[in-house]
CSV table of C-alpha atoms and ligand atoms in Angstrom, one decimal:
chain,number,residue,atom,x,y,z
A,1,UNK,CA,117.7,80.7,168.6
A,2,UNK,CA,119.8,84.1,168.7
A,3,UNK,CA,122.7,84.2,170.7
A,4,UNK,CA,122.4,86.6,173.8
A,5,UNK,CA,124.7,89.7,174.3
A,6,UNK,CA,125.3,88.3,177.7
A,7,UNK,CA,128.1,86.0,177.7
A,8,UNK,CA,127.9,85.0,181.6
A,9,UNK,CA,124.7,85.6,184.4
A,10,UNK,CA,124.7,85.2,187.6
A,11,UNK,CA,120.9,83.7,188.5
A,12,UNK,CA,120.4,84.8,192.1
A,13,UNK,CA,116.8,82.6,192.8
A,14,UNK,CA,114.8,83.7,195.6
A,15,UNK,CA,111.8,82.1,197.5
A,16,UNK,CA,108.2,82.4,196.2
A,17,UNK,CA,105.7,80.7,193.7
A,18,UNK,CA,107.6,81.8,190.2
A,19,UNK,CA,111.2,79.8,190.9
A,20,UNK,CA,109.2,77.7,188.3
A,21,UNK,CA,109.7,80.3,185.9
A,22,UNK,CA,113.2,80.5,187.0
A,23,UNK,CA,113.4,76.8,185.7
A,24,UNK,CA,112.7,78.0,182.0
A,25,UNK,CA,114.4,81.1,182.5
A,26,UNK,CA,117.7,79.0,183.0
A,27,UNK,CA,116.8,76.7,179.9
A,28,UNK,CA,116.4,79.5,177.5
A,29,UNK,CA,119.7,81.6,178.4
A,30,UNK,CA,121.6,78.1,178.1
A,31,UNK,CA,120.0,77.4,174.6
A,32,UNK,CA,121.3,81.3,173.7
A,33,UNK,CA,124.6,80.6,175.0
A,34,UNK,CA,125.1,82.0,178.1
A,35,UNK,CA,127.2,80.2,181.2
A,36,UNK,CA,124.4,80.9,183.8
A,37,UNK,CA,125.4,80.3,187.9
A,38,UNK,CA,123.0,79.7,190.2
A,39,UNK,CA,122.6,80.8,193.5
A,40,UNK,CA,119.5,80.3,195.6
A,41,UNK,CA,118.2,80.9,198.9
A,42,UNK,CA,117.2,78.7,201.4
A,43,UNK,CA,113.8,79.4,200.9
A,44,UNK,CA,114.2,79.0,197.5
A,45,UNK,CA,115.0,75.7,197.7
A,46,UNK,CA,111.6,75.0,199.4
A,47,UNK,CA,109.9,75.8,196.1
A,48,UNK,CA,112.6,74.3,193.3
A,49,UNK,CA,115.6,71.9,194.0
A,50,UNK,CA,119.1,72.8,193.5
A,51,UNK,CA,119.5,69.6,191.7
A,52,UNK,CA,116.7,70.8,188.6
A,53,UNK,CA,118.7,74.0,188.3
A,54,UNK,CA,122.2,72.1,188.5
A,55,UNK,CA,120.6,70.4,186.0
A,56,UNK,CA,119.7,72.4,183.7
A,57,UNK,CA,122.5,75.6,183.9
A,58,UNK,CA,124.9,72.5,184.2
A,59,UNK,CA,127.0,73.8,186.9
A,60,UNK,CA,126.3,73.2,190.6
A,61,UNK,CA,124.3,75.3,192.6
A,62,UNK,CA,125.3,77.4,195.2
A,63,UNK,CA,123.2,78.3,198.8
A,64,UNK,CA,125.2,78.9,201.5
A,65,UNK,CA,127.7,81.4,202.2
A,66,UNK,CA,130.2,78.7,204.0
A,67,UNK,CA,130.3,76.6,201.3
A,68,UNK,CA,133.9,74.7,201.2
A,69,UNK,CA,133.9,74.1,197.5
A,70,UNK,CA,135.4,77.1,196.1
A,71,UNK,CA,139.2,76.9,196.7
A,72,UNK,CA,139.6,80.1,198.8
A,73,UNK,CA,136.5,79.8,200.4
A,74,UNK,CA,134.6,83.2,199.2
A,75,UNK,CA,131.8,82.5,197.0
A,76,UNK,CA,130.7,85.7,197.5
A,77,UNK,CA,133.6,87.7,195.8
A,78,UNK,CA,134.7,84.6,193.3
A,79,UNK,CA,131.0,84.6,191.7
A,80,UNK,CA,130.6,88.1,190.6
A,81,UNK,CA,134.3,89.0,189.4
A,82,UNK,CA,133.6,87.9,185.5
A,83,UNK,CA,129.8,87.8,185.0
A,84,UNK,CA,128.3,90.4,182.9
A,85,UNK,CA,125.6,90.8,185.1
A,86,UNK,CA,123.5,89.7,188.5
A,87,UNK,CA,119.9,88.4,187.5
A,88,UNK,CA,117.6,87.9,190.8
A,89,UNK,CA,114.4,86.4,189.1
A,90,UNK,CA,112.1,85.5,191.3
A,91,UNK,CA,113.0,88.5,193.8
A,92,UNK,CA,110.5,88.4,196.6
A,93,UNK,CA,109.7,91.6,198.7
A,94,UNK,CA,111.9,89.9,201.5
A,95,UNK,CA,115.1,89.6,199.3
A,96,UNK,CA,113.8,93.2,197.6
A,97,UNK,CA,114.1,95.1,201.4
A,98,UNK,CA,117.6,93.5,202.2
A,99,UNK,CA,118.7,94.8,199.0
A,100,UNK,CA,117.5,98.3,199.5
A,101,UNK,CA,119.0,98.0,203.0
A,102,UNK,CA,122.6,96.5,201.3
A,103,UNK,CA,122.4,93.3,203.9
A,104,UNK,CA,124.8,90.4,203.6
A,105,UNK,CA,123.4,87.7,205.8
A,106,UNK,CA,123.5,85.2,203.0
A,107,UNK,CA,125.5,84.3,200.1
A,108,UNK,CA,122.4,86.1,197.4
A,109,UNK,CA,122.8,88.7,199.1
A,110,UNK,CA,126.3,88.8,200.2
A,111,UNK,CA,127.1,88.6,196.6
A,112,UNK,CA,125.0,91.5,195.6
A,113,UNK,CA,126.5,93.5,197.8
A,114,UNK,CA,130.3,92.8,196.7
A,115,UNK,CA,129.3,92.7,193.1
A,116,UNK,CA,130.9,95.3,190.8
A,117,UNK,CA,128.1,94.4,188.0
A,118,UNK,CA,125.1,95.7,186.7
A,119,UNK,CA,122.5,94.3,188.9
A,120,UNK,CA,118.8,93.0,187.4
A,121,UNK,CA,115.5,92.2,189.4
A,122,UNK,CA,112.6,90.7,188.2
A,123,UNK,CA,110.0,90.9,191.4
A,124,UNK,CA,107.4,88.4,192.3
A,125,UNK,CA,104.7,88.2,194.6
A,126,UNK,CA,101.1,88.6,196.1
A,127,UNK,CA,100.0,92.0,194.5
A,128,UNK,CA,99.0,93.3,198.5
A,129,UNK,CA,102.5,92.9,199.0
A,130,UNK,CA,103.8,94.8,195.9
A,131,UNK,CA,101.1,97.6,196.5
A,132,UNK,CA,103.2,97.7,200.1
A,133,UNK,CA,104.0,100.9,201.0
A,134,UNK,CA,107.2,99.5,202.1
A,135,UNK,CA,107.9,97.4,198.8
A,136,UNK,CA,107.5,100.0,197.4
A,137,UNK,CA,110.0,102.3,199.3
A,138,UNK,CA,112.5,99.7,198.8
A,139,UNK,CA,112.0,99.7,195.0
A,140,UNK,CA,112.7,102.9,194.9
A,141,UNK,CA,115.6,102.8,196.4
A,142,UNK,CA,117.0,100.2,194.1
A,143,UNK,CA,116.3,102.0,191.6
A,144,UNK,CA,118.1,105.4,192.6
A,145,UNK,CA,121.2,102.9,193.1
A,146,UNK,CA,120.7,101.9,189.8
A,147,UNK,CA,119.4,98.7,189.8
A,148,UNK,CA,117.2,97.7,186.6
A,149,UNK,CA,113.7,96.5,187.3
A,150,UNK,CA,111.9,94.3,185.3
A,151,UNK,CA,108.1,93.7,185.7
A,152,UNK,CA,106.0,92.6,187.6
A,153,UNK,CA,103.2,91.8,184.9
A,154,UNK,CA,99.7,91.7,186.3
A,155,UNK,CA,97.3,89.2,186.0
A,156,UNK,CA,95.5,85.7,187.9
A,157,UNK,CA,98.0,84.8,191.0
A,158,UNK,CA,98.8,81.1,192.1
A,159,UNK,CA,97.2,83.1,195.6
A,160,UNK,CA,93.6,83.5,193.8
A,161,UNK,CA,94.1,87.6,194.2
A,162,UNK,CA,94.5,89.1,190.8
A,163,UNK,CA,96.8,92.6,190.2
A,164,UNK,CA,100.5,93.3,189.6
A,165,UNK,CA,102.9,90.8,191.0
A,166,UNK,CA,103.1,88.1,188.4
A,167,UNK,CA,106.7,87.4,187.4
A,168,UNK,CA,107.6,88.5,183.8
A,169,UNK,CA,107.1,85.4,181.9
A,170,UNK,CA,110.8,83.9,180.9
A,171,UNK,CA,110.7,84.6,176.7
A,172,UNK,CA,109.4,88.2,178.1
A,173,UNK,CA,111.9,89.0,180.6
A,174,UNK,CA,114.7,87.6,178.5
A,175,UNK,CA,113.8,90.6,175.9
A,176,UNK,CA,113.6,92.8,178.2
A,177,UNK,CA,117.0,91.6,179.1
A,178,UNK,CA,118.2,92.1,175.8
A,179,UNK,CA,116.1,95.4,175.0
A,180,UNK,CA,118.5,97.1,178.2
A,181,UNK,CA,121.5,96.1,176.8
A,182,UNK,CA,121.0,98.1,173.2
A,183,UNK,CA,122.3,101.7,172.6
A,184,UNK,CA,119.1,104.3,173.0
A,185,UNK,CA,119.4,105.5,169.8
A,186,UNK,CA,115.8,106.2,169.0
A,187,UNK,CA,114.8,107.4,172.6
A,188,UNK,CA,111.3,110.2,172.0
A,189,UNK,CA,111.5,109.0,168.3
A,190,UNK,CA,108.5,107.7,167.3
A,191,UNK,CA,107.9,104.9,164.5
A,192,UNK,CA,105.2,103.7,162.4
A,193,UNK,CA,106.1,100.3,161.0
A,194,UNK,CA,104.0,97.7,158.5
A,195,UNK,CA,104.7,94.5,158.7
A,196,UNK,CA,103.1,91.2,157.1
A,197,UNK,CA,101.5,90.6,153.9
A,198,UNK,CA,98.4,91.6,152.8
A,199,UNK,CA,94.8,89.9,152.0
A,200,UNK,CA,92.9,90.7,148.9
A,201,UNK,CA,89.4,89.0,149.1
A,202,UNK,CA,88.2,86.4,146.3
A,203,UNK,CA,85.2,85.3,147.9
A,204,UNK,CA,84.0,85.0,151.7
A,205,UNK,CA,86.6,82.1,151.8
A,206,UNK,CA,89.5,82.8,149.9
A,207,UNK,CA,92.0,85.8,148.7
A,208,UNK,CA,95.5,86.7,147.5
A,209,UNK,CA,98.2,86.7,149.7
A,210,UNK,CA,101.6,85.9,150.0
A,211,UNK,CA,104.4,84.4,151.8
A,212,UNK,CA,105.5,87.5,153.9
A,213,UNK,CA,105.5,86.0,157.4
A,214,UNK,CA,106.1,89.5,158.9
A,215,UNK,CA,109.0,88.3,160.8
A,216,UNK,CA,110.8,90.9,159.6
A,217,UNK,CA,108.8,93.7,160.2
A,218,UNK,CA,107.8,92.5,163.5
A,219,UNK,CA,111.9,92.2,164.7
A,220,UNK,CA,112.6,95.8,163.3
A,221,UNK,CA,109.7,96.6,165.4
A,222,UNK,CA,111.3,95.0,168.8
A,223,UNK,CA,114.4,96.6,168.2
A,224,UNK,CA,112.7,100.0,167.8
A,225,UNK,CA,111.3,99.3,171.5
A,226,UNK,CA,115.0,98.5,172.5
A,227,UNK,CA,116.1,101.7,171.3
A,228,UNK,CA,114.1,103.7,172.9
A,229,UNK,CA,110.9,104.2,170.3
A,230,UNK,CA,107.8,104.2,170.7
A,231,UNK,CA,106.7,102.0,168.4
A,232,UNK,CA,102.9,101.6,166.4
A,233,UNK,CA,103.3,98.6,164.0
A,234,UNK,CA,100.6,97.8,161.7
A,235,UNK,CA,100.1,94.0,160.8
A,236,UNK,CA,99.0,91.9,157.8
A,237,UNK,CA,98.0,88.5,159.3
A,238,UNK,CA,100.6,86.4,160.8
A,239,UNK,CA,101.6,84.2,162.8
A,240,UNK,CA,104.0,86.5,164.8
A,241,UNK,CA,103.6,87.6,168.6
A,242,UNK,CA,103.7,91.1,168.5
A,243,UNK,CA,106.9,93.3,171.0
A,244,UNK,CA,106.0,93.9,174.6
A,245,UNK,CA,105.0,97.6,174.5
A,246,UNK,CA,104.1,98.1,170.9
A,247,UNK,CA,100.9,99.7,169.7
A,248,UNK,CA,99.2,96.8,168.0
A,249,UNK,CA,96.7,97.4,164.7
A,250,UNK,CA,96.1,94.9,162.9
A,251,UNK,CA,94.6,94.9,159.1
A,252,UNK,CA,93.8,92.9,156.2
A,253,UNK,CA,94.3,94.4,153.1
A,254,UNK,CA,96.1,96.8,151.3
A,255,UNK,CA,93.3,99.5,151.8
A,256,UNK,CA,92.9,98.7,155.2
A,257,UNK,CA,96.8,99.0,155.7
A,258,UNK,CA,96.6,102.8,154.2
A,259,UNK,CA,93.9,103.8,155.9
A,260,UNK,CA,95.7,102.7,159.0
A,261,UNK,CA,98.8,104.1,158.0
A,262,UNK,CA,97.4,107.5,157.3
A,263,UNK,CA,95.2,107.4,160.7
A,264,UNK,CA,98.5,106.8,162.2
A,265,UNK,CA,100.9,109.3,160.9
A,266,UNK,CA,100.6,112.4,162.9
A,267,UNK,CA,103.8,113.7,165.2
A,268,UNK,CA,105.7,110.4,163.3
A,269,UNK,CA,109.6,110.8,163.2
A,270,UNK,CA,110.2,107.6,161.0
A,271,UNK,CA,107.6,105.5,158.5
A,272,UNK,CA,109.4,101.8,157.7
A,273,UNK,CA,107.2,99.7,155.5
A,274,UNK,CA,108.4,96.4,155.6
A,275,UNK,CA,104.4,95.1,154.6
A,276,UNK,CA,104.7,92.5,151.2
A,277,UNK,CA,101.8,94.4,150.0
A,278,UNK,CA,99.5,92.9,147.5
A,279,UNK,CA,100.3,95.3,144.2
A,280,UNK,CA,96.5,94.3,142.8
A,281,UNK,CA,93.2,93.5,144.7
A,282,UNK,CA,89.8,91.8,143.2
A,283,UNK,CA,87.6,94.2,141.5
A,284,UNK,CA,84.3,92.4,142.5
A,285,UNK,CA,84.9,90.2,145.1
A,286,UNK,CA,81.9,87.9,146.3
A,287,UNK,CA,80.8,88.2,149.9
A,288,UNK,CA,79.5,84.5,149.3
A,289,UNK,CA,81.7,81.4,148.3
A,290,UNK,CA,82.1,81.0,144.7
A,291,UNK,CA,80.8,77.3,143.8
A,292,UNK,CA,83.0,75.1,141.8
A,293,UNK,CA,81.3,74.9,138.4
A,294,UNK,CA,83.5,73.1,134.9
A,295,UNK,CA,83.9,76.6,133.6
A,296,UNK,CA,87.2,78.8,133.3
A,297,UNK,CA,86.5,81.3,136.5
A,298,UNK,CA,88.2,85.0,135.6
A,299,UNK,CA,89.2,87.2,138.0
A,300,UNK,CA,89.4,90.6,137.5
A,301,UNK,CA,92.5,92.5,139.5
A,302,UNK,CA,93.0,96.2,139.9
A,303,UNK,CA,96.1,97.9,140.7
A,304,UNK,CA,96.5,98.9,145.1
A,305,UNK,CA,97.6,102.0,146.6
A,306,UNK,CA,101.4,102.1,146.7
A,307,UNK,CA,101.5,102.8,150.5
A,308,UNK,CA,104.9,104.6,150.9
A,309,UNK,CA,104.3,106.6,147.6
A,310,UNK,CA,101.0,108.0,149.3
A,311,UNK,CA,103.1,108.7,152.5
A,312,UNK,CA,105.9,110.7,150.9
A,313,UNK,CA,104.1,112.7,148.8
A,314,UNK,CA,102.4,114.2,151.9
A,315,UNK,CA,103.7,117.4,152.5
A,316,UNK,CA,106.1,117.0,155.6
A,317,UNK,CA,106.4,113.5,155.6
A,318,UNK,CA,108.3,111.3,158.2
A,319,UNK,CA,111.7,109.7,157.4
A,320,UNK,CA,110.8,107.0,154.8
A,321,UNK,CA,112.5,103.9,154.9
A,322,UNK,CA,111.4,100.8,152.5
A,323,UNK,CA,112.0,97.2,151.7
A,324,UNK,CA,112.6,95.4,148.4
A,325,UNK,CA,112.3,91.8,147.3
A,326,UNK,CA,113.7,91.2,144.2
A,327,UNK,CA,114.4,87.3,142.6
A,328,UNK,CA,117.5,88.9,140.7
A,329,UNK,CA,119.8,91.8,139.9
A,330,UNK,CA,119.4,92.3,143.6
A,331,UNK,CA,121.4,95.7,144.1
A,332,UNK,CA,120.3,97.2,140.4
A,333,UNK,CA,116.8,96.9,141.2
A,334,UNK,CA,116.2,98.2,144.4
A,335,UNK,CA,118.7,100.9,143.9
A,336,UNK,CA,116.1,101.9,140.8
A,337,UNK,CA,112.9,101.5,143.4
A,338,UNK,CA,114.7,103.6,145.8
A,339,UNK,CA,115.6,106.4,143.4
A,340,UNK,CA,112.0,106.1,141.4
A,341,UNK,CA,110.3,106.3,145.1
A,342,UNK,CA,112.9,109.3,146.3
A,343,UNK,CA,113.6,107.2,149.1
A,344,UNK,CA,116.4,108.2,151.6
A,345,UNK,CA,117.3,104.5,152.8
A,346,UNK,CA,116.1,101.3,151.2
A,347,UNK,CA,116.4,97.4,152.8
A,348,UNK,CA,116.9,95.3,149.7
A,349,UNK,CA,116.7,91.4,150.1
A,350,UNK,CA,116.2,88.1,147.8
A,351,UNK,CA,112.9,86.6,147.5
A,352,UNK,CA,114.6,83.7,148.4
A,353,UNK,CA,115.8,85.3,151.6
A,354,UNK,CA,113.0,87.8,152.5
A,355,UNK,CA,109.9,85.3,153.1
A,356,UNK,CA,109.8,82.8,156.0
A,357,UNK,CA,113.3,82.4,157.2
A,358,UNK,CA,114.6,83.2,160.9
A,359,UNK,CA,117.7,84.3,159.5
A,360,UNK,CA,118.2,86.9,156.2
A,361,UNK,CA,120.7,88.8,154.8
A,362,UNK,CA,120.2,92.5,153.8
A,363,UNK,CA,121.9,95.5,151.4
A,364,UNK,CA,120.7,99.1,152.9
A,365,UNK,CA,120.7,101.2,150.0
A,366,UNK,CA,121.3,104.8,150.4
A,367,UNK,CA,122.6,108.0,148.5
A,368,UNK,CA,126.5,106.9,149.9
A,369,UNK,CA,125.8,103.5,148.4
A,370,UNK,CA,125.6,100.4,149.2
A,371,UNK,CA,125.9,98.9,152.5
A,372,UNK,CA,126.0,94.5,152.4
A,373,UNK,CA,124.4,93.2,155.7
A,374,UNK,CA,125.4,89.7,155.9
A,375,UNK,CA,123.3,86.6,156.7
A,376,UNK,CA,122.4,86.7,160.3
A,377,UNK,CA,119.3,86.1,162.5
A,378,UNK,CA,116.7,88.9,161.5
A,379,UNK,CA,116.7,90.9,164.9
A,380,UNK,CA,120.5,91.2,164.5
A,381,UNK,CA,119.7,92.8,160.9
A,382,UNK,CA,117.0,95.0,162.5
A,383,UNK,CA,119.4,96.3,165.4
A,384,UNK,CA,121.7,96.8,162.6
A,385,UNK,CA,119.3,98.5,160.2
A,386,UNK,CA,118.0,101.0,162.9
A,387,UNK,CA,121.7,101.5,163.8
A,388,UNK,CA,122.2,102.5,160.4
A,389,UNK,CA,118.4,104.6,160.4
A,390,UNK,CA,119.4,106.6,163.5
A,391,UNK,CA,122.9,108.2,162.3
A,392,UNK,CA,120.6,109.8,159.3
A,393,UNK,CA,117.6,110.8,161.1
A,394,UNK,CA,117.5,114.8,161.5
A,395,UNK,CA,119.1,116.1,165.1
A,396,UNK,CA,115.5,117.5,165.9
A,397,UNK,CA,112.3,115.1,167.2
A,398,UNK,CA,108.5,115.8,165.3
A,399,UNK,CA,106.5,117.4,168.1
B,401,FMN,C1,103.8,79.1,199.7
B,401,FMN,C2,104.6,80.3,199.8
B,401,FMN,C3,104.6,81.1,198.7
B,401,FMN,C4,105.3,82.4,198.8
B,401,FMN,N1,105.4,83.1,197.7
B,401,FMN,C5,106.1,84.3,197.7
B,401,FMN,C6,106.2,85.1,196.6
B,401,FMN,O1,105.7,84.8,195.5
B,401,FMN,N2,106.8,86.3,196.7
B,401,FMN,C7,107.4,86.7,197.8
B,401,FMN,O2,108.0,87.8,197.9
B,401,FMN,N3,107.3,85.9,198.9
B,401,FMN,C8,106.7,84.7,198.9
B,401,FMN,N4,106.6,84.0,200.0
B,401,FMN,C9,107.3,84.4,201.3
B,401,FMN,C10,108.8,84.2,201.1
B,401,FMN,O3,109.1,82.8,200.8
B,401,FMN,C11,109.5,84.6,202.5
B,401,FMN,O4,109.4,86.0,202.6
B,401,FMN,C12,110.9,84.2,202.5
B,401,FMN,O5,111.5,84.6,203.7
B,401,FMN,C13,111.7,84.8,201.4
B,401,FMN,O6,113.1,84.4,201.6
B,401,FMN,P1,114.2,84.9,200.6
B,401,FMN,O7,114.0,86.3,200.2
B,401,FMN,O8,115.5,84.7,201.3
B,401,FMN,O9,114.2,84.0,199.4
B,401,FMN,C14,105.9,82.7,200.0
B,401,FMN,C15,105.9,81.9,201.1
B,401,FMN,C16,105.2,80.7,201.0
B,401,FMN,C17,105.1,79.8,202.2
């Protein structure tokens, strides 16, 4: 799992239905490395014990501002002085208003109110009380003081009503975590991304593929989203679960892939074909299954559309970025790909490397030279490839 860029959270836990999520939450950021404190309410605690939550951040939980065990007797400053940030997830409307309001009748909100931290809320509740005219107010007043709102999602409620109000679920809010801690670097850019392998039918049954298990693409996709982009990423099949808020198409072959990507270019700033696409397809494929006979079967393959050629030779193309996977002479021939293909900035990678893997390691290839990438987890490489994108992309947006 990837280490998180926070290093210490404070987990203020309020009362309502989704302090179960809370119970997850706390699991994940422990498994990412992050020292989480709890604090809870004393409504909280009528949903979720202190002792699941001690058990799981490994520290004790704290609920009540005149707790004895800190040695000068002030939770409520000692708590926020080295913590990165304050996390209130589940925040119900109640704890939302005494927020907006700056209240300290308790230590949650005591704390929030002598932190000197960013401060993160993650609402929960009925969605009649979200649509509240005075939630509502109150939001928006945490937000003009700069607090960072995460969610609600909308869906089924444990109440039977259905509407905004649900929670984020935990893997969700924990990128959206992540996604506001990353440089805007591609804020109003807008990005067209491939990602997967491709599928060239045989028969109704089977096809050509390979082991592209668009991990890649789909991580340079979530870090576009954290910078800022807006982000349409077309998919080959896999297994992958696609970036809160990108634009979703999903393909089969390599035809299907260019007809998307051309359907998809207009007002692009940046085109990034990570795709393994299929370099040949079936000439005749059979829309029924072929039947196992004794006799040598021969397939007959033409040569695809080379996806990113088709793209830059348009006329005013986006910025082209591309990937290669080569088994050997790494550098030599993806340097020769990128200068046949006129690219300005090409991810080159070992087979070996490139298919599967949670973690790769990249060289960006560009007309300055080489750049090495070491091995790292691929949304670390992505940040660091659309880092690397955003200081050569022209000043101006497409409109
Ligand atoms: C069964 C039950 C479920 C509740 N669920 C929620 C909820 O999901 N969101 C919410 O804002 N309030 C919910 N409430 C109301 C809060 O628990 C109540 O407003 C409480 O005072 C909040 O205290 P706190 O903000 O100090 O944690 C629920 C109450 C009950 C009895």
């Amino acid at each position: 799992m990837t280490q998180s860029t926070f290093k210490r959270l404070l987990l203020g836990i309020t009362g309502g239905i989704a302090t179960y999520k809370a119970a997850e939450l706390v699991r994940l950021l422990v498994r990412q490395g992050v020292e989480v404190q709890v604090v809870m309410t004393q409504a909280a605690c009528q949903f979720i014990t202190p002792v699941t939550m001690q058990a799981l951040s490994g520290r004790p939980v704290f609920t009540d501002l005149w707790d004895n065990r800190i040695d000068n007797g002030m939770a409520h400053i000692e708590f926020t002085r080295d913590v990165d940030a304050i996390l209130i997830a589940p925040a119900s409307a109640d704890f939302l208003a005494k927020l907006a309001q700056g209240r300290a009748d308790d230590l949650l909100s005591t704390l929030c109110l002598a932190r000197a931290c960013p401060l993160m809320v993650a609402p929960a509740m009925n969605v009649h009380m979200w649509k509240n005219a005075a939630t509502q107010r109150n939001l928006a007043l945490l937000k003009k003081d700069g607090a960072l709102i995460f969610g609600p999602g909308s869906g089924e409620q444990a109440c039977g009503d259905e509407g905004f109000g649900r929670m984020l679920d935990p893997e969700v809010l924990l990128e959206a975590l992540e996604a506001s801690q990353q440089p805007k670097l591609l804020a109003g850019k807008k990005l067209l991304i491939t990602a997967g392998p491709t599928f060239e039918a045989i028969d109704a049954a089977r096809g050509i593929t390979n082991l592209s298990s668009g991990k890649m693409g789909y991580a340079i996709a979530r870090a576009a989203l954290e910078m800022g982009a807006e982000v349409t990423l077309i998919s080959g099949q896999t297994s992958q679960i696609p970036p809160y808020g990108a634009n979703l198409i999903k393909v089969t072959s390599a035809q299907q892939m260019l007809t998307a990507v051309m359907a998809n270019l207009v007002s692009k700033d940046v085109f990034i074909a990570v795709a393994a696409v299929a370099d040949y397809y079936v000439l005749n494929p059979s829309e029924q299954k072929i039947k196992k006979d004794a006799h040598i079967l021969t397939l007959e393959l033409a040569p695809n559309p080379d996806i990113l050629a088709n793209v830059m030779n348009l006329p005013d193309p986006p910025f082209c970025a591309g990937f290669a996977a080569e088994s050997e002479n790494l550098i030599e021939y993806a340097e020769h790909k990128r200068r046949r293909k006129n690219l300005p900035l090409l991810a080159a990678n070992l087979i070996q490397d490139a298919f599967g893997g949670d973690d790769s390691e990249l060289v960006l290839l560009d007309d300055k030279g080489a750049h090495p990438l070491p091995r790292a987890p691929k949304i670390i490489l992505a940040r660091q490839l659309l880092r690397h994108l955003a200081r050569m992309l022209p000043k101006k947006p497409k409109d």
